[in-house]
Amino acid sequence: MNNTIKRLSQIEDEAVKILADSASRKKELTAEYEEKTRLFDEELKKETQKRIASLTEQLSQTMQASLKEQEAAAKESILALERHFEENKERYLDCLFRTLTES
């Protein structure tokens, strides 16, 4: 009977030790998981910032190219209007003069 009680006591002690070890291991795994999560979050943040910077640069280049095209088109339009005026200014002046003198 004493052997049975001793054996049950040993089993209980081992069970307590196993529970304590598992609690300790659980804390270790939790800390490890939290560290991995933190590192993942940092890496994701860096990659996100890098991607945003890249997209911002691409957008800036696209906008600059578009602006240059619009400037060129505007200059071309202004030159066309100036040429048209130079070619027709005498006619405009004659028309204006006749309109003013006929009144």
Coordinates of C-alpha atoms in Angstrom, one line a residue:
M1 CA 0.0 0.0 0.0
N2 CA 2.9 2.4 0.8
N3 CA 4.4 1.6 -2.5
T4 CA 1.2 2.5 -4.2
I5 CA 0.9 5.8 -2.3
K6 CA 4.6 6.6 -3.0
R7 CA 4.1 5.8 -6.7
L8 CA 1.0 8.0 -6.8
S9 CA 2.9 10.8 -5.1
Q10 CA 5.7 10.4 -7.7
I11 CA 3.2 10.5 -10.5
E12 CA 1.7 13.6 -9.0
D13 CA 5.1 15.3 -8.6
E14 CA 5.9 14.4 -12.2
A15 CA 2.6 15.8 -13.4
V16 CA 3.2 19.1 -11.5
K17 CA 6.7 19.3 -13.0
I18 CA 5.3 18.6 -16.5
L19 CA 2.7 21.4 -16.0
A20 CA 5.3 23.8 -14.7
D21 CA 7.6 22.9 -17.7
S22 CA 4.7 23.4 -20.1
A23 CA 3.8 26.8 -18.6
S24 CA 7.5 27.8 -18.9
R25 CA 7.6 26.5 -22.5
K26 CA 4.3 28.4 -23.2
K27 CA 5.9 31.6 -22.0
E28 CA 9.0 31.0 -24.2
L29 CA 6.8 30.2 -27.2
T30 CA 4.7 33.3 -26.6
A31 CA 7.8 35.5 -26.4
E32 CA 9.2 33.9 -29.5
Y33 CA 5.9 34.4 -31.4
E34 CA 5.8 38.1 -30.2
E35 CA 9.3 38.7 -31.4
K36 CA 8.6 37.1 -34.8
T37 CA 5.5 39.2 -35.1
R38 CA 7.4 42.3 -34.2
L39 CA 10.1 41.5 -36.8
F40 CA 7.4 40.7 -39.4
D41 CA 5.6 44.0 -38.7
E42 CA 8.9 45.9 -39.0
E43 CA 9.8 44.2 -42.3
L44 CA 6.3 44.8 -43.6
K45 CA 6.4 48.4 -42.6
K46 CA 9.8 48.9 -44.4
E47 CA 8.6 47.1 -47.5
T48 CA 5.4 49.2 -47.5
Q49 CA 7.3 52.4 -47.2
K50 CA 9.7 51.3 -49.9
R51 CA 6.8 50.5 -52.2
I52 CA 5.0 53.8 -51.4
A53 CA 8.3 55.7 -52.2
S54 CA 8.6 53.8 -55.5
L55 CA 5.0 54.5 -56.5
T56 CA 5.4 58.2 -55.5
E57 CA 8.5 58.4 -57.7
Q58 CA 6.8 56.8 -60.6
L59 CA 3.8 59.1 -60.2
S60 CA 6.1 62.1 -60.0
Q61 CA 7.9 61.1 -63.2
T62 CA 4.6 60.5 -65.0
M63 CA 3.3 63.9 -63.9
Q64 CA 6.5 65.6 -65.0
A65 CA 6.3 63.9 -68.4
S66 CA 2.7 64.9 -68.7
L67 CA 3.5 68.5 -67.7
K68 CA 6.3 68.7 -70.3
E69 CA 3.9 67.4 -73.0
Q70 CA 1.3 70.0 -71.9
E71 CA 3.8 72.8 -71.9
A72 CA 5.0 71.8 -75.4
A73 CA 1.4 71.7 -76.7
A74 CA 0.6 75.1 -75.1
K75 CA 3.7 76.7 -76.6
E76 CA 2.8 75.2 -80.0
S77 CA -0.7 76.6 -79.6
I78 CA 0.6 80.0 -78.7
L79 CA 3.0 80.0 -81.7
A80 CA 0.2 79.0 -84.0
L81 CA -2.0 81.8 -82.7
E82 CA 0.9 84.3 -83.0
R83 CA 1.5 83.2 -86.6
H84 CA -2.2 83.4 -87.4
F85 CA -2.3 86.9 -86.0
E86 CA 0.8 88.0 -87.9
E87 CA -0.6 86.6 -91.1
N88 CA -4.0 88.3 -90.6
K89 CA -3.3 91.4 -88.7
E90 CA -3.7 93.7 -91.7
R91 CA -7.1 92.2 -92.5
Y92 CA -8.2 92.6 -88.8
L93 CA -7.0 96.2 -88.8
D94 CA -8.8 96.9 -92.1
C95 CA -12.0 95.3 -90.8
L96 CA -11.7 97.2 -87.5
F97 CA -11.0 100.5 -89.3
R98 CA -14.0 100.0 -91.7
T99 CA -16.3 99.2 -88.7
L100 CA -15.2 102.3 -86.9
T101 CA -15.4 104.6 -89.9
E102 CA -18.8 103.3 -91.2
S103 CA -20.6 104.2 -87.9

